[in-house]
Amino acid sequence: MAVFSWSGNTLAVADRVAEDAHAELFRIEPATPYTTDYNEMLQIAQDEQAADTLPKIAGDVPNWSAYSTVYLGFPTWWGHLPQIVKSFLAEHDCTGKVVYPFNTHAGSGFASCLSDLAAACPGADIRDGLSLSGDSVSSNMARIDSWVAASV
Ligand SMILES: Cc1cc2nc3c(=O)[nH]c(=O)nc-3n(C[C@H](O)[C@H](O)[C@H](O)COP(=O)(O)O)c2cc1C
């Protein structure tokens, strides 16, 4: 499993998925840490999308080729997949892998994230995703459990 989470909501989902699926959790993080300021983050994310920047990520998943199934978690950012998740996918080929996407958001659901994901890893078999409102994660553990149960 790989997850990007800036403010912790998607990470809370990831922790539960990892537990349920007995999956190892890799955090997608920028090589240069992002700001912790919300308004600055909004601007940076918008600029990255406008320029289609692929920010450098810190580290790599050891033994990536050994995994046939990948749970991939991310927040919706400006209606899209965060650019740093695209960076991750550029360096971790999902061709031939089954990908289960999960997401948190503040109202827009996956928005364009799934089409962005399909474009970023055209050779992957992308399955039904789970999208939760970021402020409802703790009350949705049963939904997470049943989504994982349906995926294994
Ligand atoms: C840069 C940025 C852009 C965002 N854009 C959207 C958006 O377009 N739609 C939405 O519903 N929520 C948006 N949000 C809210 C996050 O998707 C939401 O808070 C999510 O749960 C955060 O996940 P995280 O804690 O794992 O980072 C945005 C948040 C940030 C920081």
Tab-separated table of C-alpha atoms and ligand atoms in Angstrom:
chain	number	residue	atom	x	y	z
A	1	MET	CA	0.000	0.000	0.000
A	2	ALA	CA	1.116	3.505	-0.768
A	3	VAL	CA	-0.520	6.615	0.639
A	4	PHE	CA	-0.097	10.343	0.364
A	5	SER	CA	-1.704	12.305	3.170
A	6	TRP	CA	-0.969	15.932	3.929
A	7	SER	CA	-3.192	16.480	6.965
A	8	GLY	CA	-3.684	12.918	8.223
A	9	ASN	CA	-7.203	11.992	7.071
A	10	THR	CA	-6.187	9.623	4.286
A	11	LEU	CA	-3.479	8.218	6.540
A	12	ALA	CA	-6.166	7.245	9.072
A	13	VAL	CA	-7.935	5.284	6.326
A	14	ALA	CA	-4.611	3.770	5.240
A	15	ASP	CA	-3.839	2.553	8.750
A	16	ARG	CA	-7.137	0.682	8.843
A	17	VAL	CA	-6.702	-0.744	5.335
A	18	ALA	CA	-3.182	-1.897	6.201
A	19	GLU	CA	-4.465	-3.617	9.304
A	20	ASP	CA	-7.389	-5.282	7.500
A	21	ALA	CA	-5.402	-6.342	4.436
A	22	HIS	CA	-2.177	-7.134	6.321
A	23	ALA	CA	-0.488	-4.765	3.886
A	24	GLU	CA	2.751	-2.889	4.313
A	25	LEU	CA	2.316	0.857	4.312
A	26	PHE	CA	4.579	3.189	2.317
A	27	ARG	CA	4.061	6.924	2.789
A	28	ILE	CA	4.463	9.012	-0.329
A	29	GLU	CA	6.301	12.140	0.813
A	30	PRO	CA	7.998	14.970	-1.037
A	31	ALA	CA	11.806	15.058	-0.925
A	32	THR	CA	11.426	18.677	0.207
A	33	PRO	CA	8.672	18.716	2.846
A	34	TYR	CA	5.516	20.655	2.029
A	35	THR	CA	4.485	23.654	4.078
A	36	THR	CA	2.190	23.021	7.047
A	37	ASP	CA	0.231	26.196	6.270
A	38	TYR	CA	-3.144	25.428	4.684
A	39	ASN	CA	-3.435	28.514	2.497
A	40	GLU	CA	0.132	28.163	1.247
A	41	MET	CA	-0.549	24.502	0.498
A	42	LEU	CA	-3.602	25.423	-1.557
A	43	GLN	CA	-1.496	27.760	-3.660
A	44	ILE	CA	1.418	25.340	-4.068
A	45	ALA	CA	-0.909	22.528	-5.131
A	46	GLN	CA	-2.632	24.786	-7.626
A	47	ASP	CA	0.714	25.914	-9.055
A	48	GLU	CA	1.946	22.317	-9.334
A	49	GLN	CA	-1.176	21.345	-11.242
A	50	ALA	CA	-1.057	24.342	-13.545
A	51	ALA	CA	2.556	23.598	-14.491
A	52	ASP	CA	2.085	19.794	-14.340
A	53	THR	CA	5.092	19.660	-12.003
A	54	LEU	CA	6.178	16.272	-10.719
A	55	PRO	CA	7.712	17.025	-7.305
A	56	LYS	CA	10.542	14.706	-6.270
A	57	ILE	CA	9.502	12.066	-3.784
A	58	ALA	CA	11.482	10.860	-0.769
A	59	GLY	CA	12.464	7.205	-1.020
A	60	ASP	CA	11.149	4.268	-2.987
A	61	VAL	CA	9.144	1.151	-2.207
A	62	PRO	CA	11.632	-1.688	-1.728
A	63	ASN	CA	10.903	-4.720	-3.912
A	64	TRP	CA	8.076	-2.971	-5.826
A	65	SER	CA	8.011	-5.567	-8.591
A	66	ALA	CA	7.073	-8.273	-6.081
A	67	TYR	CA	3.647	-6.757	-5.404
A	68	SER	CA	0.729	-7.750	-7.617
A	69	THR	CA	-1.896	-5.737	-5.703
A	70	VAL	CA	-1.540	-2.140	-4.571
A	71	TYR	CA	-3.840	-0.082	-2.355
A	72	LEU	CA	-3.264	3.555	-3.267
A	73	GLY	CA	-4.544	6.377	-1.060
A	74	PHE	CA	-4.653	10.139	-1.644
A	75	PRO	CA	-6.764	13.229	-0.902
A	76	THR	CA	-8.600	15.107	-3.631
A	77	TRP	CA	-6.663	18.294	-4.387
A	78	TRP	CA	-8.384	20.919	-6.482
A	79	GLY	CA	-10.566	18.210	-7.971
A	80	HIS	CA	-7.564	16.142	-9.023
A	81	LEU	CA	-5.004	13.566	-8.033
A	82	PRO	CA	-2.198	15.398	-6.147
A	83	GLN	CA	0.794	15.861	-8.429
A	84	ILE	CA	3.025	14.046	-5.955
A	85	VAL	CA	0.971	10.894	-6.470
A	86	LYS	CA	1.678	11.230	-10.180
A	87	SER	CA	5.388	11.493	-9.266
A	88	PHE	CA	5.088	8.281	-7.309
A	89	LEU	CA	3.358	6.505	-10.209
A	90	ALA	CA	5.989	7.727	-12.664
A	91	GLU	CA	8.626	5.941	-10.581
A	92	HIS	CA	6.582	2.888	-9.564
A	93	ASP	CA	5.214	1.133	-12.615
A	94	CYS	CA	1.733	-0.339	-12.007
A	95	THR	CA	1.549	-2.168	-15.327
A	96	GLY	CA	-0.028	-5.554	-14.695
A	97	LYS	CA	-0.883	-4.744	-11.081
A	98	VAL	CA	-4.345	-4.578	-9.523
A	99	VAL	CA	-4.839	-1.130	-7.993
A	100	TYR	CA	-7.465	-0.326	-5.355
A	101	PRO	CA	-7.759	3.451	-4.961
A	102	PHE	CA	-8.983	5.093	-1.777
A	103	ASN	CA	-9.477	8.720	-1.058
A	104	THR	CA	-10.581	11.401	1.362
A	105	HIS	CA	-12.039	14.760	0.400
A	106	ALA	CA	-14.035	17.702	1.738
A	107	GLY	CA	-17.111	17.317	-0.457
A	108	SER	CA	-16.099	16.571	-4.032
A	109	GLY	CA	-15.442	12.845	-3.714
A	110	PHE	CA	-12.970	11.430	-6.219
A	111	ALA	CA	-13.820	14.258	-8.695
A	112	SER	CA	-11.279	13.746	-11.542
A	113	CYS	CA	-8.865	11.662	-9.463
A	114	LEU	CA	-9.819	8.342	-11.034
A	115	SER	CA	-9.424	9.545	-14.599
A	116	ASP	CA	-6.090	11.116	-13.596
A	117	LEU	CA	-5.106	7.780	-12.087
A	118	ALA	CA	-6.082	5.834	-15.212
A	119	ALA	CA	-4.014	8.231	-17.319
A	120	ALA	CA	-1.014	7.955	-14.977
A	121	CYS	CA	-0.971	4.150	-14.991
A	122	PRO	CA	-2.621	2.937	-18.185
A	123	GLY	CA	-1.399	-0.640	-17.784
A	124	ALA	CA	-2.967	-1.126	-14.349
A	125	ASP	CA	-6.191	-2.952	-13.548
A	126	ILE	CA	-7.937	-0.260	-11.476
A	127	ARG	CA	-10.753	-1.634	-9.313
A	128	ASP	CA	-13.627	-0.033	-7.391
A	129	GLY	CA	-12.419	2.692	-5.076
A	130	LEU	CA	-13.445	3.943	-1.653
A	131	SER	CA	-13.989	7.666	-1.171
A	132	LEU	CA	-14.788	9.129	2.251
A	133	SER	CA	-15.249	12.610	3.555
A	134	GLY	CA	-12.111	13.506	5.511
A	135	ASP	CA	-14.020	14.449	8.643
A	136	SER	CA	-16.016	11.207	8.694
A	137	VAL	CA	-13.188	8.681	8.669
A	138	SER	CA	-13.489	7.627	12.310
A	139	SER	CA	-17.207	6.879	11.919
A	140	ASN	CA	-16.649	4.872	8.725
A	141	MET	CA	-14.397	2.062	9.923
A	142	ALA	CA	-17.045	-0.554	9.048
A	143	ARG	CA	-17.195	0.752	5.460
A	144	ILE	CA	-13.432	0.518	5.220
A	145	ASP	CA	-13.526	-3.025	6.558
A	146	SER	CA	-16.145	-4.151	4.049
A	147	TRP	CA	-14.357	-2.456	1.141
A	148	VAL	CA	-11.156	-4.295	2.027
A	149	ALA	CA	-13.065	-7.548	2.516
A	150	ALA	CA	-14.490	-7.192	-1.001
A	151	SER	CA	-11.038	-6.569	-2.424
A	152	VAL	CA	-9.229	-9.664	-1.184
B	1	LIG	C1	-4.303	21.722	-1.568
B	1	LIG	C2	-5.650	21.194	-1.197
B	1	LIG	C3	-6.651	21.116	-2.155
B	1	LIG	C4	-7.897	20.565	-1.836
B	1	LIG	N1	-8.852	20.458	-2.811
B	1	LIG	C5	-10.026	19.825	-2.531
B	1	LIG	C6	-11.010	19.628	-3.543
B	1	LIG	O1	-10.851	20.018	-4.702
B	1	LIG	N2	-12.165	18.982	-3.202
B	1	LIG	C7	-12.396	18.519	-1.926
B	1	LIG	O2	-13.446	17.940	-1.674
B	1	LIG	N3	-11.469	18.704	-0.943
B	1	LIG	C8	-10.303	19.334	-1.215
B	1	LIG	N4	-9.359	19.494	-0.224
B	1	LIG	C9	-9.621	18.927	1.101
B	1	LIG	C10	-8.956	17.567	1.279
B	1	LIG	O3	-9.203	16.721	0.166
B	1	LIG	C11	-9.499	16.857	2.529
B	1	LIG	O4	-9.336	17.668	3.659
B	1	LIG	C12	-8.800	15.510	2.730
B	1	LIG	O5	-9.498	14.744	3.681
B	1	LIG	C13	-7.374	15.723	3.177
B	1	LIG	O6	-6.732	14.479	3.250
B	1	LIG	P1	-5.347	14.337	4.030
B	1	LIG	O7	-5.621	14.714	5.480
B	1	LIG	O8	-5.025	12.880	3.905
B	1	LIG	O9	-4.351	15.239	3.406
B	1	LIG	C14	-8.142	20.087	-0.510
B	1	LIG	C15	-7.132	20.208	0.453
B	1	LIG	C16	-5.912	20.752	0.133
B	1	LIG	C17	-4.835	20.869	1.180
